[in-house]
XYZ file of C-alpha atoms in Angstrom:
355
model
C 36.793 39.755 -15.970
C 36.791 38.071 -12.582
C 34.657 40.848 -11.079
C 32.100 40.392 -13.875
C 31.890 36.666 -13.164
C 31.349 37.405 -9.472
C 28.562 39.869 -10.312
C 26.900 37.353 -12.631
C 27.143 34.670 -9.954
C 25.618 36.959 -7.328
C 22.803 37.882 -9.699
C 22.034 34.206 -10.298
C 22.030 33.527 -6.550
C 19.576 36.388 -5.993
C 17.316 35.042 -8.746
C 17.377 31.571 -7.189
C 16.556 32.934 -3.751
C 13.734 34.936 -5.334
C 12.303 31.731 -6.824
C 12.440 30.093 -3.383
C 10.759 33.103 -1.773
C 7.997 33.236 -4.402
C 7.304 29.514 -4.015
C 7.199 29.873 -0.218
C 4.680 32.725 -0.497
C 2.592 30.705 -2.968
C 2.669 27.717 -0.607
C 1.528 29.847 2.345
C -1.283 31.429 0.343
C -2.155 28.082 -1.212
C -2.390 26.456 2.216
C -5.046 28.990 3.251
C -6.945 28.706 -0.044
C -6.777 24.901 -0.222
C -7.906 24.549 3.397
C -10.936 26.737 2.714
C -12.065 24.930 -0.427
C -14.683 22.210 -0.418
C -18.413 21.795 0.079
C -18.186 24.166 3.038
C -16.442 27.299 1.758
C -14.386 29.130 4.372
C -12.581 32.406 3.523
C -8.779 32.542 3.927
C -8.857 35.363 6.485
C -11.089 33.272 8.751
C -8.727 30.294 8.415
C -5.769 32.523 9.313
C -7.574 33.697 12.471
C -8.414 30.119 13.479
C -4.806 28.966 13.004
C -3.442 32.032 14.827
C -5.747 31.478 17.798
C -4.732 27.807 18.000
C -1.013 28.613 17.925
C -1.191 31.455 20.453
C -4.110 30.224 22.610
C -5.668 33.641 22.027
C -9.406 33.159 22.463
C -10.209 36.730 21.400
C -9.192 35.896 17.812
C -12.124 33.463 17.644
C -14.708 36.122 18.460
C -17.497 36.038 15.901
C -16.245 32.857 14.204
C -18.402 29.795 13.614
C -17.547 26.826 15.871
C -18.378 24.442 13.017
C -15.861 26.207 10.775
C -13.238 25.926 13.495
C -13.869 22.200 13.944
C -13.776 21.546 10.185
C -10.495 23.431 9.797
C -8.618 22.062 12.808
C -9.896 18.489 12.831
C -10.401 17.653 9.148
C -8.886 19.961 6.554
C -5.722 21.387 8.122
C -4.163 18.032 9.109
C -4.982 16.706 5.640
C -3.339 19.676 3.914
C -0.288 19.532 6.199
C 0.099 15.811 5.519
C -0.019 16.504 1.770
C 2.553 19.303 2.187
C 4.947 17.076 4.132
C 4.577 14.148 1.719
C 5.032 16.404 -1.314
C 8.133 18.016 0.206
C 9.582 14.646 1.188
C 9.036 12.940 -2.154
C 10.378 15.911 -4.138
C 13.470 16.148 -1.913
C 14.144 12.427 -2.247
C 13.617 12.623 -6.008
C 16.098 15.485 -6.419
C 18.747 13.636 -4.402
C 18.191 10.296 -6.157
C 18.501 11.950 -9.575
C 21.712 13.671 -8.484
C 23.260 10.568 -6.915
C 22.346 8.155 -9.687
C 22.915 10.805 -12.397
C 19.704 9.573 -13.976
C 16.890 12.033 -14.811
C 14.337 9.199 -14.629
C 15.220 8.187 -11.053
C 12.571 8.773 -8.387
C 12.091 8.089 -4.650
C 10.739 4.602 -5.383
C 13.894 3.411 -7.160
C 15.027 1.171 -4.288
C 11.694 -0.606 -3.807
C 10.667 1.258 -0.657
C 7.156 1.926 -1.967
C 6.570 -1.740 -2.754
C 7.666 -2.686 0.765
C 5.265 -0.139 2.239
C 2.466 -1.413 0.017
C 3.111 -4.985 1.144
C 3.048 -3.985 4.825
C -0.220 -2.096 4.374
C -1.760 -4.947 2.374
C -0.869 -7.402 5.164
C -2.541 -5.223 7.800
C -5.693 -4.822 5.691
C -5.831 -8.486 4.627
C -5.593 -9.873 8.177
C -7.724 -7.097 9.689
C -5.019 -6.175 12.194
C -5.924 -3.374 14.607
C -3.338 -2.187 17.125
C -4.553 -1.651 20.706
C -4.680 1.591 22.636
C -4.332 4.880 20.817
C -2.490 3.278 17.886
C -5.600 1.893 16.192
C -5.806 4.673 13.599
C -2.109 4.214 12.824
C -2.245 0.455 12.230
C -1.959 0.567 8.431
C 0.602 3.442 8.347
C 2.810 1.710 10.934
C 2.667 -1.606 9.074
C 3.463 0.261 5.849
C 6.435 1.965 7.509
C 7.678 -1.372 8.857
C 7.307 -2.978 5.420
C 9.233 -0.139 3.791
C 12.085 -0.415 6.301
C 12.275 -4.203 5.918
C 12.356 -3.838 2.119
C 15.112 -1.237 2.441
C 17.090 -3.599 4.677
C 16.669 -6.431 2.170
C 17.839 -4.199 -0.694
C 20.951 -3.104 1.174
C 21.655 -6.670 2.278
C 21.548 -7.865 -1.335
C 23.540 -4.911 -2.678
C 26.361 -5.127 -0.128
C 29.156 -7.219 -1.660
C 32.430 -7.686 0.255
C 31.612 -4.665 2.382
C 31.203 -2.458 -0.698
C 27.961 -0.745 -1.697
C 27.710 -0.017 -5.429
C 24.921 2.106 -6.902
C 24.354 -0.403 -9.724
C 23.917 -3.205 -7.200
C 21.444 -1.079 -5.250
C 19.255 -0.493 -8.301
C 19.303 -4.167 -9.289
C 18.533 -5.231 -5.715
C 15.651 -2.751 -5.650
C 14.221 -4.267 -8.833
C 14.511 -7.800 -7.407
C 12.885 -6.956 -4.058
C 10.129 -4.952 -5.790
C 9.329 -7.860 -8.109
C 9.064 -10.333 -5.215
C 6.903 -8.036 -3.089
C 4.690 -7.095 -6.062
C 3.961 -10.784 -6.571
C 3.142 -11.122 -2.855
C 0.770 -8.136 -3.057
C -0.971 -9.652 -6.081
C -1.422 -12.884 -4.124
C -2.969 -11.011 -1.183
C -5.335 -9.160 -3.520
C -6.431 -12.409 -5.152
C -7.204 -13.902 -1.725
C -8.756 -10.796 -0.162
C -12.264 -11.256 -1.550
C -14.420 -8.284 -0.543
C -11.454 -6.672 1.194
C -9.586 -6.185 -2.079
C -11.172 -2.744 -2.505
C -9.458 -1.421 0.629
C -6.077 -2.708 -0.542
C -6.477 -1.253 -4.032
C -7.660 2.109 -2.671
C -4.603 2.353 -0.404
C -2.290 1.454 -3.279
C -3.717 4.303 -5.385
C -2.672 6.917 -2.806
C -5.012 9.217 -0.909
C -5.102 11.764 1.916
C -8.710 11.044 2.857
C -9.354 10.878 6.626
C -5.813 11.942 7.491
C -5.484 13.383 10.984
C -2.877 14.948 13.244
C -1.384 11.539 14.075
C -0.483 11.144 10.395
C 1.129 14.600 10.408
C 3.300 13.749 13.413
C 4.222 10.339 11.972
C 5.939 11.864 8.933
C 6.927 15.281 10.359
C 10.243 14.317 11.974
C 11.549 12.025 9.175
C 10.772 14.594 6.474
C 12.205 17.633 8.282
C 15.275 15.796 9.598
C 15.864 14.198 6.197
C 15.568 17.568 4.450
C 18.168 19.083 6.788
C 20.562 16.165 6.210
C 20.172 16.454 2.426
C 20.806 20.210 2.554
C 23.894 19.605 4.730
C 25.374 17.261 2.107
C 24.309 19.410 -0.878
C 27.887 20.607 -1.538
C 29.169 17.030 -1.544
C 26.342 16.048 -3.881
C 27.444 18.775 -6.300
C 30.994 17.403 -6.235
C 29.753 13.825 -6.774
C 28.134 14.947 -10.028
C 31.704 15.274 -11.387
C 32.257 11.554 -10.825
C 33.553 9.424 -7.957
C 37.233 9.808 -8.886
C 37.023 13.592 -9.055
C 35.083 13.657 -5.776
C 37.783 11.638 -4.000
C 40.493 13.952 -5.322
C 38.543 16.902 -3.915
C 38.365 15.274 -0.486
C 34.823 13.871 -0.558
C 34.292 10.399 0.909
C 31.983 9.278 -1.888
C 31.027 5.942 -0.316
C 30.016 7.545 2.972
C 28.060 10.396 1.353
C 26.235 8.099 -1.083
C 25.250 5.690 1.692
C 24.035 8.454 4.027
C 21.980 10.173 1.333
C 20.463 6.967 -0.050
C 19.462 5.763 3.427
C 18.122 9.200 4.387
C 16.016 9.576 1.247
C 14.743 6.020 1.508
C 13.618 6.704 5.092
C 11.914 9.922 3.960
C 10.112 7.969 1.251
C 9.123 5.233 3.700
C 7.574 7.783 6.078
C 5.724 9.529 3.237
C 4.350 6.370 1.654
C 3.222 5.055 5.044
C 0.729 7.925 5.455
C -0.307 8.551 1.852
C -0.055 5.317 -0.080
C 1.801 5.336 -3.380
C 1.714 8.802 -4.959
C 3.548 8.628 -8.250
C 5.575 11.112 -10.291
C 5.904 13.893 -7.665
C 9.530 12.917 -7.064
C 10.115 12.807 -10.817
C 8.312 15.929 -12.046
C 9.164 18.504 -9.392
C 13.000 18.183 -9.417
C 12.969 18.562 -13.216
C 10.764 21.656 -13.119
C 12.833 23.229 -10.349
C 16.081 22.397 -12.161
C 14.756 24.379 -15.131
C 14.153 27.363 -12.820
C 17.235 27.375 -10.564
C 19.786 25.115 -12.257
C 21.542 21.971 -10.997
C 23.132 23.407 -7.823
C 21.756 21.144 -5.077
C 22.281 23.801 -2.394
C 19.246 25.632 -3.778
C 17.662 22.811 -5.816
C 16.864 20.671 -2.746
C 14.970 23.339 -0.717
C 13.244 24.680 -3.840
C 12.160 21.148 -4.790
C 10.797 20.609 -1.271
C 8.655 23.748 -1.439
C 7.600 23.004 -5.028
C 6.639 19.435 -4.147
C 4.604 20.629 -1.170
C 2.775 23.139 -3.368
C 2.124 20.638 -6.162
C 0.803 17.808 -3.993
C -1.352 19.987 -1.729
C -2.859 21.565 -4.852
C -3.368 18.173 -6.503
C -5.100 16.857 -3.374
C -7.431 19.860 -3.350
C -8.340 19.218 -6.990
C -8.788 15.496 -6.305
C -11.345 16.084 -3.552
C -13.262 18.870 -5.316
C -13.225 17.942 -9.010
C -15.994 15.314 -8.857
C -18.709 14.377 -6.393
C -16.700 11.241 -5.560
C -13.143 11.918 -4.405
C -10.406 10.884 -6.832
C -7.349 9.177 -5.295
C -4.579 11.771 -5.501
C -2.125 9.137 -6.744
C -4.296 8.632 -9.825
C -4.336 12.379 -10.527
C -0.572 12.822 -10.143
C 0.026 9.838 -12.431
C -2.300 11.301 -15.069
C -0.343 14.555 -14.880
C 3.052 12.901 -14.622
C 2.647 10.365 -17.424
C 2.834 12.902 -20.281
C 5.720 14.676 -18.541
C 7.561 11.370 -18.232
C 7.112 10.850 -21.995
C 8.491 14.346 -22.616
C 11.605 13.629 -20.526
C 12.115 10.315 -22.299
C 11.872 11.896 -25.780
C 14.160 14.806 -24.885
C 16.739 12.401 -23.458
C 16.571 10.254 -26.602
C 17.126 13.331 -28.799
C 20.105 14.493 -26.721
C 21.746 11.077 -27.104
C 21.381 11.246 -30.903
C 23.480 14.381 -31.244
């Protein structure tokens, strides 16, 4: 009997790893296809040669290739696609962890008000026309958004910390309070912005237009480091799903793990929102879809969600910039896709509570 259970477990692990491998292959192929799509069509094999030559400094790989194609790929499309991949991976990872920690299927990376803080920081920079000197000019709005997100996170934790204790319920309530205050401040800035309101609204809708390598590097380290930290604590996150008392009995310091994961995922979200604006529902949809494929084990759910989120958002961005003559903000598209899915989750949860 025990040997059969071991065989079944090994079979499930192989199936989960297969899902991860398939998604990784799809993401790699999708990256080449998405980068080549647009008004100027560039075949995937040519894109692969351009990327290979850039990574290896092998000039012979560029023989016979169009210089315009190379410039379009390396300076415009590739950094945009990589930014979308990093943001999608970060938001999906944060969403999976938030849902596991809060044991709430409707939790997402924006639960603690980080997105509202980022939006307020960006709105301030746009409203006052702030432009940082030196080589930081292009990063003015993202850096202000990142600072706003971190300040909002600090305010949430300051409100939630009572007698040196950090309770999840207090965190959620503090996030709601801070979000409400900052939303009112953003509305005030929009009402006073005059002709500049369009720039604020466009940023709030989420977009990867005009994203360059500096945006990639701004979110690269937080997303990758955060993903590694979340994977490291995946076992503890599985134990926490049994409840705090059971986790303590099994030797898990629940307070420490919860704090580390919440801070890590909030920082991931802050970095993502700072370069993309507010892109909704990625952190809600992807963890649910991946949970259907691989189950609730966070050791595989977190990396699979990261790859799935990267694939979804890079694909959504490609659709957003090619569907119509005028580019659609990717945040609008993901919300249109995520809204019906959100309704489905809500109805299924209501039915499960009835029985």
